[in-house]
PDB file of C-alpha atoms in Angstrom:
ATOM      1  CA  MET A   1      48.042  73.087-202.203  1.00 52.00           C
ATOM      2  CA  LYS A   2      46.020  72.968-198.919  1.00 55.00           C
ATOM      3  CA  ASP A   3      43.024  74.169-201.200  1.00 63.00           C
ATOM      4  CA  SER A   4      43.191  71.113-203.017  1.00 68.00           C
ATOM      5  CA  ARG A   5      43.245  69.129-200.170  1.00 69.00           C
ATOM      6  CA  THR A   6      40.444  70.926-198.431  1.00 73.00           C
ATOM      7  CA  ASN A   7      38.237  70.183-201.666  1.00 72.00           C
ATOM      8  CA  TYR A   8      39.032  66.472-201.944  1.00 71.00           C
ATOM      9  CA  VAL A   9      38.134  66.303-198.149  1.00 73.00           C
ATOM     10  CA  VAL A  10      34.780  68.123-198.755  1.00 74.00           C
ATOM     11  CA  VAL A  11      33.912  66.207-201.791  1.00 75.00           C
ATOM     12  CA  GLY A  12      34.978  63.039-200.247  1.00 78.00           C
ATOM     13  CA  ALA A  13      32.526  63.812-197.013  1.00 80.00           C
ATOM     14  CA  PHE A  14      29.769  64.630-199.283  1.00 82.00           C
ATOM     15  CA  VAL A  15      30.126  61.391-200.962  1.00 81.00           C
ATOM     16  CA  LEU A  16      30.053  59.472-197.934  1.00 84.00           C
ATOM     17  CA  LEU A  17      27.089  61.170-196.652  1.00 87.00           C
ATOM     18  CA  VAL A  18      25.077  60.383-199.993  1.00 84.00           C
ATOM     19  CA  LEU A  19      26.039  57.028-199.639  1.00 85.00           C
ATOM     20  CA  GLY A  20      25.191  56.812-196.178  1.00 82.00           C
ATOM     21  CA  GLY A  21      21.530  58.387-197.125  1.00 81.00           C
ATOM     22  CA  LEU A  22      21.326  56.117-199.993  1.00 80.00           C
ATOM     23  CA  VAL A  23      22.003  53.280-197.724  1.00 72.00           C
ATOM     24  CA  VAL A  24      19.786  53.982-194.846  1.00 70.00           C
ATOM     25  CA  ALA A  25      16.868  54.819-197.492  1.00 69.00           C
ATOM     26  CA  LEU A  26      17.016  51.324-198.956  1.00 66.00           C
ATOM     27  CA  ALA A  27      17.146  50.482-195.369  1.00 62.00           C
ATOM     28  CA  LEU A  28      13.695  52.043-194.675  1.00 62.00           C
ATOM     29  CA  LEU A  29      12.386  51.272-198.083  1.00 61.00           C
ATOM     30  CA  THR A  30      13.138  47.514-197.590  1.00 56.00           C
ATOM     31  CA  GLY A  31      11.778  47.560-193.858  1.00 52.00           C
ATOM     32  CA  ARG A  32      15.307  46.597-192.577  1.00 56.00           C
ATOM     33  CA  THR A  33      15.737  49.057-189.782  1.00 57.00           C
ATOM     34  CA  GLY A  34      15.936  46.776-187.077  1.00 68.00           C
ATOM     35  CA  PRO A  35      15.874  42.912-186.067  1.00 85.00           C
ATOM     36  CA  THR A  36      13.255  40.724-187.519  1.00 87.00           C
ATOM     37  CA  GLU A  37      11.628  37.553-186.763  1.00 91.00           C
ATOM     38  CA  SER A  38      10.771  34.963-189.235  1.00 92.00           C
ATOM     39  CA  TYR A  39       6.926  33.631-190.161  1.00 94.00           C
ATOM     40  CA  TYR A  40       5.581  31.842-192.909  1.00 94.00           C
ATOM     41  CA  THR A  41       2.203  31.267-194.480  1.00 94.00           C
ATOM     42  CA  VAL A  42       0.942  29.085-197.318  1.00 92.00           C
ATOM     43  CA  TYR A  43      -1.240  30.381-200.378  1.00 91.00           C
ATOM     44  CA  ASP A  44      -2.999  28.619-203.577  1.00 87.00           C
ATOM     45  CA  ASN A  45      -1.776  31.750-205.599  1.00 86.00           C
ATOM     46  CA  VAL A  46       0.483  34.077-204.781  1.00 86.00           C
ATOM     47  CA  GLY A  47      -0.068  36.730-207.399  1.00 81.00           C
ATOM     48  CA  GLY A  48       1.485  40.001-207.016  1.00 80.00           C
ATOM     49  CA  LEU A  49       3.961  38.831-204.376  1.00 86.00           C
ATOM     50  CA  LYS A  50       7.411  38.953-204.441  1.00 86.00           C
ATOM     51  CA  PHE A  51      10.465  39.892-202.562  1.00 88.00           C
ATOM     52  CA  GLY A  52       9.997  43.288-200.609  1.00 86.00           C
ATOM     53  CA  THR A  53       6.263  42.974-200.597  1.00 89.00           C
ATOM     54  CA  GLN A  54       4.812  44.893-197.560  1.00 90.00           C
ATOM     55  CA  VAL A  55       3.731  43.106-194.285  1.00 91.00           C
ATOM     56  CA  LEU A  56       1.127  44.832-192.332  1.00 92.00           C
ATOM     57  CA  PHE A  57      -0.243  44.268-188.932  1.00 93.00           C
ATOM     58  CA  GLU A  58      -4.244  45.665-189.391  1.00 89.00           C
ATOM     59  CA  GLY A  59      -2.655  47.821-191.726  1.00 87.00           C
ATOM     60  CA  TYR A  60       0.366  49.131-189.650  1.00 91.00           C
ATOM     61  CA  PRO A  61       3.574  48.162-191.459  1.00 91.00           C
ATOM     62  CA  VAL A  62       5.718  45.488-189.473  1.00 92.00           C
ATOM     63  CA  GLY A  63       7.785  43.998-192.037  1.00 90.00           C
ATOM     64  CA  GLN A  64       8.207  42.313-195.748  1.00 91.00           C
ATOM     65  CA  VAL A  65       8.482  39.249-197.557  1.00 92.00           C
ATOM     66  CA  GLU A  66      11.733  37.588-197.709  1.00 92.00           C
ATOM     67  CA  SER A  67      10.839  34.837-200.496  1.00 91.00           C
ATOM     68  CA  VAL A  68       8.341  32.556-201.989  1.00 92.00           C
ATOM     69  CA  GLN A  69       8.783  29.051-202.272  1.00 91.00           C
ATOM     70  CA  PRO A  70       6.728  26.505-204.130  1.00 92.00           C
ATOM     71  CA  LEU A  71       5.606  23.200-202.366  1.00 90.00           C
ATOM     72  CA  ARG A  72       3.763  20.344-203.761  1.00 88.00           C
ATOM     73  CA  THR A  73       1.179  18.472-201.586  1.00 84.00           C
ATOM     74  CA  GLU A  74       0.628  14.859-201.222  1.00 86.00           C
ATOM     75  CA  ASP A  75      -2.255  15.146-203.272  1.00 87.00           C
ATOM     76  CA  GLY A  76      -0.157  16.919-206.108  1.00 85.00           C
ATOM     77  CA  ARG A  77      -1.355  19.860-205.731  1.00 88.00           C
ATOM     78  CA  MET A  78       0.854  22.984-205.989  1.00 91.00           C
ATOM     79  CA  ARG A  79       0.700  25.556-203.408  1.00 91.00           C
ATOM     80  CA  PHE A  80       3.227  28.498-202.410  1.00 92.00           C
ATOM     81  CA  GLN A  81       5.061  29.272-199.203  1.00 92.00           C
ATOM     82  CA  VAL A  82       5.653  32.878-198.141  1.00 93.00           C
ATOM     83  CA  ASN A  83       8.604  33.609-195.855  1.00 94.00           C
ATOM     84  CA  LEU A  84       7.927  36.607-193.806  1.00 93.00           C
ATOM     85  CA  ALA A  85      10.409  39.093-191.904  1.00 93.00           C
ATOM     86  CA  VAL A  86       8.237  40.654-189.165  1.00 92.00           C
ATOM     87  CA  GLN A  87       9.727  43.377-186.910  1.00 91.00           C
ATOM     88  CA  SER A  88      11.290  41.449-183.635  1.00 89.00           C
ATOM     89  CA  GLY A  89       8.899  41.076-180.523  1.00 90.00           C
ATOM     90  CA  TRP A  90       5.928  42.103-182.425  1.00 91.00           C
ATOM     91  CA  PRO A  91       2.930  40.323-180.810  1.00 93.00           C
ATOM     92  CA  ILE A  92       0.693  37.909-183.149  1.00 92.00           C
ATOM     93  CA  PRO A  93      -2.027  35.721-181.156  1.00 93.00           C
ATOM     94  CA  VAL A  94      -2.432  32.321-182.783  1.00 92.00           C
ATOM     95  CA  ASP A  95      -5.841  32.919-184.344  1.00 92.00           C
ATOM     96  CA  SER A  96      -4.387  35.599-186.594  1.00 92.00           C
ATOM     97  CA  LEU A  97      -5.112  35.408-190.575  1.00 91.00           C
ATOM     98  CA  ALA A  98      -2.321  36.669-193.073  1.00 91.00           C
ATOM     99  CA  GLN A  99      -4.679  37.999-196.099  1.00 90.00           C
ATOM    100  CA  ILE A 100      -3.349  38.989-199.463  1.00 87.00           C
ATOM    101  CA  ALA A 101      -5.126  42.443-199.766  1.00 84.00           C
ATOM    102  CA  ALA A 102      -4.678  45.585-202.102  1.00 78.00           C
ATOM    103  CA  SER A 103      -5.695  48.908-200.319  1.00 67.00           C
ATOM    104  CA  GLY A 104      -7.130  50.236-203.608  1.00 65.00           C
ATOM    105  CA  LEU A 105      -7.700  49.733-207.373  1.00 64.00           C
ATOM    106  CA  LEU A 106      -4.112  50.961-208.349  1.00 69.00           C
ATOM    107  CA  ALA A 107      -2.274  50.308-205.450  1.00 71.00           C
ATOM    108  CA  ALA A 108       0.102  47.523-204.500  1.00 80.00           C
ATOM    109  CA  VAL A 109      -0.564  44.171-203.131  1.00 85.00           C
ATOM    110  CA  THR A 110       0.347  43.494-199.313  1.00 89.00           C
ATOM    111  CA  ILE A 111      -0.267  40.977-196.735  1.00 90.00           C
ATOM    112  CA  ASP A 112      -2.121  42.197-194.133  1.00 90.00           C
ATOM    113  CA  ILE A 113      -2.361  40.107-190.772  1.00 91.00           C
ATOM    114  CA  ARG A 114      -5.677  40.335-189.153  1.00 90.00           C
ATOM    115  CA  GLY A 115      -4.862  39.931-185.376  1.00 88.00           C
ATOM    116  CA  GLY A 116      -7.163  37.683-183.191  1.00 86.00           C
ATOM    117  CA  ASP A 117      -8.528  37.516-180.039  1.00 89.00           C
ATOM    118  CA  SER A 118      -6.571  35.003-178.482  1.00 88.00           C
ATOM    119  CA  ARG A 119      -3.947  35.894-175.460  1.00 90.00           C
ATOM    120  CA  GLU A 120      -1.640  33.199-176.847  1.00 92.00           C
ATOM    121  CA  LEU A 121       0.961  34.485-179.376  1.00 92.00           C
ATOM    122  CA  LEU A 122       2.410  32.740-182.087  1.00 92.00           C
ATOM    123  CA  PRO A 123       6.037  31.843-181.458  1.00 93.00           C
ATOM    124  CA  PRO A 124       8.688  33.041-184.394  1.00 92.00           C
ATOM    125  CA  GLY A 125       8.819  30.563-187.075  1.00 91.00           C
ATOM    126  CA  ALA A 126       5.561  29.254-187.001  1.00 92.00           C
ATOM    127  CA  GLN A 127       2.825  29.524-189.285  1.00 91.00           C
ATOM    128  CA  ILE A 128       0.325  32.074-189.628  1.00 92.00           C
ATOM    129  CA  PRO A 129      -2.967  30.674-191.260  1.00 91.00           C
ATOM    130  CA  GLY A 130      -3.320  32.543-194.730  1.00 88.00           C
ATOM    131  CA  ARG A 131      -6.323  33.218-196.567  1.00 84.00           C
ATOM    132  CA  ALA A 132      -6.536  34.485-200.290  1.00 75.00           C
ATOM    133  CA  GLY A 133      -7.822  37.839-200.606  1.00 66.00           C
ATOM    134  CA  GLY A 134     -10.286  39.242-203.492  1.00 58.00           C
ATOM    135  CA  SER A 135      -8.460  41.551-205.538  1.00 58.00           C
ATOM    136  CA  VAL A 136     -10.668  43.700-208.501  1.00 60.00           C
ATOM    137  CA  PHE A 137      -8.895  42.489-211.102  1.00 60.00           C
ATOM    138  CA  THR A 138      -9.315  38.824-209.847  1.00 63.00           C
ATOM    139  CA  THR A 139     -13.038  39.279-209.451  1.00 66.00           C
ATOM    140  CA  LEU A 140     -13.462  40.680-212.837  1.00 68.00           C
ATOM    141  CA  GLU A 141     -11.180  37.764-214.265  1.00 67.00           C
ATOM    142  CA  ASP A 142     -13.970  35.476-212.758  1.00 70.00           C
ATOM    143  CA  VAL A 143     -16.771  37.354-213.752  1.00 76.00           C
ATOM    144  CA  ALA A 144     -15.675  37.314-217.178  1.00 77.00           C
ATOM    145  CA  GLY A 145     -14.691  33.661-217.540  1.00 77.00           C
ATOM    146  CA  ASP A 146     -18.401  33.227-216.051  1.00 80.00           C
ATOM    147  CA  VAL A 147     -19.739  35.525-218.645  1.00 82.00           C
ATOM    148  CA  GLN A 148     -18.211  33.769-221.433  1.00 83.00           C
ATOM    149  CA  THR A 149     -18.996  30.286-220.141  1.00 84.00           C
ATOM    150  CA  LEU A 150     -22.582  31.423-220.157  1.00 83.00           C
ATOM    151  CA  THR A 151     -22.445  32.547-223.354  1.00 83.00           C
ATOM    152  CA  ARG A 152     -20.852  29.847-224.907  1.00 83.00           C
ATOM    153  CA  ASP A 153     -23.016  27.109-223.431  1.00 84.00           C
ATOM    154  CA  SER A 154     -26.324  28.783-222.874  1.00 83.00           C
ATOM    155  CA  ILE A 155     -27.077  32.257-224.789  1.00 87.00           C
ATOM    156  CA  ARG A 156     -25.202  30.705-228.284  1.00 84.00           C
ATOM    157  CA  PRO A 157     -26.895  27.934-228.482  1.00 87.00           C
ATOM    158  CA  LEU A 158     -30.200  29.586-227.477  1.00 86.00           C
ATOM    159  CA  LEU A 159     -29.723  31.999-230.690  1.00 87.00           C
ATOM    160  CA  ASP A 160     -28.872  29.242-232.598  1.00 85.00           C
ATOM    161  CA  ASN A 161     -32.199  27.471-231.889  1.00 87.00           C
ATOM    162  CA  ILE A 162     -33.961  30.671-232.127  1.00 90.00           C
ATOM    163  CA  ASN A 163     -32.628  31.603-236.021  1.00 87.00           C
ATOM    164  CA  SER A 164     -33.136  27.748-236.836  1.00 86.00           C
ATOM    165  CA  ILE A 165     -36.776  28.402-235.485  1.00 88.00           C
ATOM    166  CA  VAL A 166     -36.933  31.738-237.471  1.00 86.00           C
ATOM    167  CA  LEU A 167     -35.787  30.141-240.659  1.00 83.00           C
ATOM    168  CA  THR A 168     -38.118  27.125-240.240  1.00 83.00           C
ATOM    169  CA  PHE A 169     -40.851  29.343-239.914  1.00 80.00           C
ATOM    170  CA  GLY A 170     -39.904  31.482-242.735  1.00 78.00           C
ATOM    171  CA  MET A 171     -39.531  28.670-245.385  1.00 80.00           C
ATOM    172  CA  ALA A 172     -42.902  27.348-243.948  1.00 75.00           C
ATOM    173  CA  THR A 173     -44.554  30.778-244.910  1.00 76.00           C
ATOM    174  CA  ALA A 174     -42.560  31.410-248.161  1.00 75.00           C
ATOM    175  CA  GLN A 175     -44.316  28.036-249.102  1.00 75.00           C
ATOM    176  CA  SER A 176     -47.781  28.586-247.680  1.00 76.00           C
ATOM    177  CA  ALA A 177     -48.099  32.000-248.340  1.00 75.00           C
ATOM    178  CA  PRO A 178     -49.586  31.700-251.669  1.00 79.00           C
ATOM    179  CA  GLU A 179     -52.395  29.117-250.748  1.00 80.00           C
ATOM    180  CA  ILE A 180     -53.163  31.001-247.639  1.00 80.00           C
ATOM    181  CA  MET A 181     -53.872  34.361-249.547  1.00 82.00           C
ATOM    182  CA  GLU A 182     -56.107  32.594-251.956  1.00 81.00           C
ATOM    183  CA  ASN A 183     -57.851  30.850-249.201  1.00 83.00           C
ATOM    184  CA  LEU A 184     -58.327  34.314-247.788  1.00 84.00           C
ATOM    185  CA  ARG A 185     -59.331  35.989-251.045  1.00 84.00           C
ATOM    186  CA  ALA A 186     -61.933  32.957-251.471  1.00 84.00           C
ATOM    187  CA  MET A 187     -62.960  33.470-248.011  1.00 85.00           C
ATOM    188  CA  SER A 188     -63.340  37.034-248.473  1.00 84.00           C
ATOM    189  CA  ALA A 189     -65.366  36.995-251.593  1.00 83.00           C
ATOM    190  CA  GLU A 190     -67.617  34.263-250.211  1.00 82.00           C
ATOM    191  CA  LEU A 191     -68.415  36.301-246.656  1.00 82.00           C
ATOM    192  CA  ALA A 192     -69.095  39.334-249.381  1.00 83.00           C
ATOM    193  CA  GLY A 193     -71.662  37.121-251.187  1.00 82.00           C
ATOM    194  CA  ARG A 194     -73.207  36.034-248.421  1.00 82.00           C
ATOM    195  CA  THR A 195     -73.493  39.478-246.290  1.00 85.00           C
ATOM    196  CA  PRO A 196     -76.738  40.614-247.327  1.00 84.00           C
ATOM    197  CA  GLU A 197     -78.514  36.972-246.402  1.00 84.00           C
ATOM    198  CA  ILE A 198     -76.934  36.834-243.337  1.00 86.00           C
ATOM    199  CA  THR A 199     -78.118  40.742-242.519  1.00 86.00           C
ATOM    200  CA  ARG A 200     -81.631  39.015-243.336  1.00 84.00           C
ATOM    201  CA  ASP A 201     -80.990  36.167-241.009  1.00 84.00           C
ATOM    202  CA  ILE A 202     -80.019  38.437-238.256  1.00 87.00           C
ATOM    203  CA  GLY A 203     -82.901  40.777-238.901  1.00 83.00           C
ATOM    204  CA  ALA A 204     -85.429  37.657-238.784  1.00 83.00           C
ATOM    205  CA  PHE A 205     -83.956  36.476-235.756  1.00 82.00           C
ATOM    206  CA  SER A 206     -84.364  39.646-234.204  1.00 81.00           C
ATOM    207  CA  ARG A 207     -87.874  40.135-235.109  1.00 78.00           C
ATOM    208  CA  LYS A 208     -88.721  36.413-233.597  1.00 77.00           C
ATOM    209  CA  LEU A 209     -87.026  37.335-230.401  1.00 73.00           C
ATOM    210  CA  ASN A 210     -88.819  40.616-229.901  1.00 72.00           C
ATOM    211  CA  GLU A 211     -92.183  38.794-230.969  1.00 71.00           C
ATOM    212  CA  GLN A 212     -91.561  35.661-228.955  1.00 69.00           C
ATOM    213  CA  VAL A 213     -89.552  36.196-225.979  1.00 65.00           C
ATOM    214  CA  LEU A 214     -90.481  40.229-225.551  1.00 66.00           C
ATOM    215  CA  SER A 215     -94.039  39.663-225.980  1.00 68.00           C
ATOM    216  CA  GLU A 216     -96.661  40.984-223.940  1.00 72.00           C
ATOM    217  CA  ARG A 217     -97.559  38.075-222.450  1.00 73.00           C
ATOM    218  CA  ASN A 218     -94.008  37.159-221.495  1.00 70.00           C
ATOM    219  CA  LEU A 219     -93.579  40.727-220.066  1.00 71.00           C
ATOM    220  CA  ALA A 220     -96.518  40.309-217.762  1.00 76.00           C
ATOM    221  CA  SER A 221     -95.162  36.786-216.795  1.00 76.00           C
ATOM    222  CA  ILE A 222     -91.767  38.462-216.119  1.00 76.00           C
ATOM    223  CA  ASP A 223     -93.542  41.107-213.763  1.00 78.00           C
ATOM    224  CA  GLY A 224     -95.396  38.749-212.298  1.00 79.00           C
ATOM    225  CA  SER A 225     -92.475  36.438-211.354  1.00 80.00           C
ATOM    226  CA  LEU A 226     -90.889  39.652-209.878  1.00 81.00           C
ATOM    227  CA  GLY A 227     -93.757  40.544-207.960  1.00 81.00           C
ATOM    228  CA  ASN A 228     -93.781  36.975-206.425  1.00 82.00           C
ATOM    229  CA  ALA A 229     -90.019  37.170-205.596  1.00 83.00           C
ATOM    230  CA  ASP A 230     -90.528  40.398-203.722  1.00 83.00           C
ATOM    231  CA  LYS A 231     -93.678  38.766-201.911  1.00 84.00           C
ATOM    232  CA  ALA A 232     -91.302  35.929-201.102  1.00 84.00           C
ATOM    233  CA  THR A 233     -88.521  38.034-200.135  1.00 86.00           C
ATOM    234  CA  ALA A 234     -91.144  40.221-197.793  1.00 85.00           C
ATOM    235  CA  GLU A 235     -92.549  36.882-196.492  1.00 85.00           C
ATOM    236  CA  ILE A 236     -88.968  35.252-195.920  1.00 88.00           C
ATOM    237  CA  ALA A 237     -88.071  38.606-193.840  1.00 86.00           C
ATOM    238  CA  ALA A 238     -90.877  38.523-191.756  1.00 86.00           C
ATOM    239  CA  MET A 239     -90.002  34.710-191.538  1.00 86.00           C
ATOM    240  CA  ALA A 240     -86.586  35.869-189.925  1.00 85.00           C
ATOM    241  CA  THR A 241     -87.953  38.104-187.645  1.00 87.00           C
ATOM    242  CA  GLU A 242     -90.448  35.717-186.192  1.00 86.00           C
ATOM    243  CA  LEU A 243     -87.754  33.208-185.946  1.00 85.00           C
ATOM    244  CA  ARG A 244     -85.444  35.436-184.073  1.00 86.00           C
ATOM    245  CA  THR A 245     -88.421  36.507-181.765  1.00 87.00           C
ATOM    246  CA  MET A 246     -88.858  32.758-181.338  1.00 86.00           C
ATOM    247  CA  SER A 247     -85.466  32.081-180.364  1.00 83.00           C
ATOM    248  CA  GLY A 248     -85.506  34.818-177.888  1.00 84.00           C
ATOM    249  CA  GLN A 249     -88.712  33.092-176.325  1.00 85.00           C
ATOM    250  CA  VAL A 250     -86.713  29.564-176.254  1.00 84.00           C
ATOM    251  CA  ASN A 251     -83.897  31.148-174.550  1.00 85.00           C
ATOM    252  CA  ASN A 252     -86.083  32.713-172.085  1.00 86.00           C
ATOM    253  CA  LEU A 253     -87.770  29.263-171.596  1.00 83.00           C
ATOM    254  CA  VAL A 254     -84.583  27.649-171.182  1.00 82.00           C
ATOM    255  CA  GLY A 255     -83.199  30.273-168.758  1.00 81.00           C
ATOM    256  CA  SER A 256     -86.689  29.588-166.559  1.00 79.00           C
ATOM    257  CA  LEU A 257     -86.034  26.105-166.693  1.00 76.00           C
ATOM    258  CA  ASP A 258     -82.516  26.254-165.608  1.00 76.00           C
ATOM    259  CA  ALA A 259     -83.774  28.650-162.724  1.00 76.00           C
ATOM    260  CA  LEU A 260     -86.606  26.103-162.133  1.00 70.00           C
ATOM    261  CA  VAL A 261     -83.870  23.189-162.043  1.00 68.00           C
ATOM    262  CA  ALA A 262     -81.696  24.996-159.815  1.00 71.00           C
ATOM    263  CA  ASP A 263     -84.166  26.302-157.266  1.00 69.00           C
ATOM    264  CA  GLY A 264     -85.731  22.828-156.792  1.00 64.00           C
ATOM    265  CA  ARG A 265     -82.520  20.828-156.908  1.00 68.00           C
ATOM    266  CA  GLY A 266     -82.847  19.860-153.319  1.00 70.00           C
ATOM    267  CA  ASP A 267     -86.352  18.632-153.530  1.00 71.00           C
ATOM    268  CA  VAL A 268     -85.454  16.665-156.809  1.00 69.00           C
ATOM    269  CA  ALA A 269     -82.761  14.802-154.898  1.00 74.00           C
ATOM    270  CA  ALA A 270     -84.747  14.275-152.047  1.00 77.00           C
ATOM    271  CA  ALA A 271     -87.445  12.646-154.284  1.00 76.00           C
ATOM    272  CA  LEU A 272     -84.809  10.817-156.083  1.00 78.00           C
ATOM    273  CA  GLY A 273     -83.687   9.610-152.714  1.00 80.00           C
ATOM    274  CA  ASP A 274     -87.194   8.179-151.866  1.00 80.00           C
ATOM    275  CA  MET A 275     -87.549   7.034-154.915  1.00 83.00           C
ATOM    276  CA  ARG A 276     -84.237   4.797-154.748  1.00 84.00           C
ATOM    277  CA  TYR A 277     -85.435   3.602-151.357  1.00 81.00           C
ATOM    278  CA  SER A 278     -88.735   2.692-152.390  1.00 80.00           C
ATOM    279  CA  LEU A 279     -87.265   0.563-155.335  1.00 82.00           C
ATOM    280  CA  ASP A 280     -84.598  -0.982-153.065  1.00 83.00           C
ATOM    281  CA  THR A 281     -87.847  -2.289-150.723  1.00 83.00           C
ATOM    282  CA  VAL A 282     -89.607  -3.403-153.554  1.00 78.00           C
ATOM    283  CA  ALA A 283     -86.887  -5.303-154.976  1.00 81.00           C
ATOM    284  CA  ARG A 284     -85.934  -7.039-151.821  1.00 81.00           C
ATOM    285  CA  HIS A 285     -89.592  -8.503-151.115  1.00 80.00           C
ATOM    286  CA  ILE A 286     -90.491  -9.198-155.022  1.00 82.00           C
ATOM    287  CA  ASP A 287     -90.460 -12.703-154.526  1.00 82.00           C
ATOM    288  CA  SER A 288     -93.057 -12.587-151.636  1.00 82.00           C
ATOM    289  CA  ILE A 289     -95.165  -9.842-153.754  1.00 82.00           C
ATOM    290  CA  THR A 290     -94.970 -12.155-156.661  1.00 84.00           C
ATOM    291  CA  TYR A 291     -96.083 -15.327-154.739  1.00 82.00           C
ATOM    292  CA  ASN A 292     -98.984 -13.233-153.271  1.00 81.00           C
ATOM    293  CA  LEU A 293    -100.057 -12.013-156.865  1.00 83.00           C
ATOM    294  CA  ASP A 294     -99.814 -15.728-157.896  1.00 82.00           C
ATOM    295  CA  THR A 295    -102.116 -17.046-155.401  1.00 84.00           C
ATOM    296  CA  THR A 296    -104.503 -14.074-155.210  1.00 85.00           C
ATOM    297  CA  SER A 297    -104.752 -14.720-159.470  1.00 83.00           C
ATOM    298  CA  ARG A 298    -105.514 -18.179-158.551  1.00 82.00           C
ATOM    299  CA  ASN A 299    -108.158 -17.772-156.258  1.00 81.00           C
ATOM    300  CA  MET A 300    -109.633 -15.046-158.614  1.00 82.00           C
ATOM    301  CA  LEU A 301    -109.541 -17.434-161.233  1.00 80.00           C
ATOM    302  CA  GLU A 302    -111.176 -19.966-158.943  1.00 80.00           C
ATOM    303  CA  PHE A 303    -113.670 -17.696-157.871  1.00 75.00           C
ATOM    304  CA  SER A 304    -114.729 -16.422-161.311  1.00 77.00           C
ATOM    305  CA  ARG A 305    -115.395 -20.401-162.475  1.00 76.00           C
ATOM    306  CA  SER A 306    -117.610 -20.850-159.267  1.00 74.00           C
ATOM    307  CA  LEU A 307    -119.744 -17.957-159.951  1.00 68.00           C
ATOM    308  CA  ARG A 308    -119.833 -19.098-163.900  1.00 71.00           C
ATOM    309  CA  GLN A 309    -121.344 -22.443-162.476  1.00 71.00           C
ATOM    310  CA  ASN A 310    -123.740 -21.102-159.688  1.00 66.00           C
ATOM    311  CA  PRO A 311    -124.310 -17.359-159.903  1.00 62.00           C
ATOM    312  CA  GLY A 312    -126.176 -17.944-156.568  1.00 60.00           C
ATOM    313  CA  LEU A 313    -123.328 -18.067-154.681  1.00 57.00           C
ATOM    314  CA  LEU A 314    -123.158 -14.053-154.621  1.00 57.00           C
ATOM    315  CA  ILE A 315    -126.730 -14.324-152.495  1.00 59.00           C
ATOM    316  CA  GLY A 316    -125.846 -17.311-150.074  1.00 56.00           C
ATOM    317  CA  GLY A 317    -125.971 -20.468-152.038  1.00 53.00           C
ATOM    318  CA  THR A 318    -124.387 -23.865-151.921  1.00 56.00           C
ATOM    319  CA  PRO A 319    -121.940 -24.817-154.707  1.00 54.00           C
ATOM    320  CA  PRO A 320    -123.725 -27.335-157.100  1.00 55.00           C
ATOM    321  CA  ARG A 321    -123.015 -31.060-156.666  1.00 57.00           C
ATOM    322  CA  ASP A 322    -120.448 -32.614-158.907  1.00 54.00           C
ATOM    323  CA  GLU A 323    -122.102 -34.809-161.277  1.00 50.00           C
ATOM    324  CA  ALA A 324    -119.176 -36.693-161.794  1.00 47.00           C
ATOM    325  CA  ARG A 325    -118.925 -38.129-158.184  1.00 44.00           C
TER     326      ARG A 325
END
């Protein structure tokens, strides 16, 4: 009897231990191992998020998703509020971002909080700015959609146009091919018939070219022209040498003039000063000089008139008597 009770006690204790371990395991799996604080974030797309989705802070597990609630904005858009249960007392800077991420291709989706640099912390119940993460499957879906759009809107019309062009060209070729072949056949026959004549014309043209263009007279003229060109080249080279020599002489002359001007700069300045003084003096007495010159010219005119009338005045004669008196 005592053995039966002992067995019942052992079995009951084992069952209680298993149940306790199961409760602890469930608590560890759900992240509810201690007190938590509530935060929330908002996304346009919550694909892969559900109750129990793990919340990480820079890769470290700090909580889980409690619920996902749809919200309708004022402009009619549908967004989703994701409520988070984060370990109590965990510091979250105000400039942190909650990003949907997946650590691998087949890994579960998580919310990874990227901590900011601010010293100010978010209070419990505040909103953590959300940023949609790029998963591989979403990217593949976007690429597949772009490829489908490109194929439908660009590649397929291009192929249709190419098919239409090829079909039109094929039909035109099929209709015109017999005529084209007939023209080619006639052209070939005509060319074959005129080949001897063409050959004779080419031969005659070659002979005339040799006789007229490449005659001895023309060759001699060409040789003379080449000789003249050589002479002209030699003369130009000699002229260039002389020009270089002349340029050196001109440079030397300029240098000499510069040196002369530099050496006689004082004398030139003194001469210019004297000339300026003389010109100022002449300018001051120009009226009297002009008056004297005018008087002198009048006297000379009177003297020359008297000499014409009586050349004896030069010897000492008297002037002739004025008949008019």
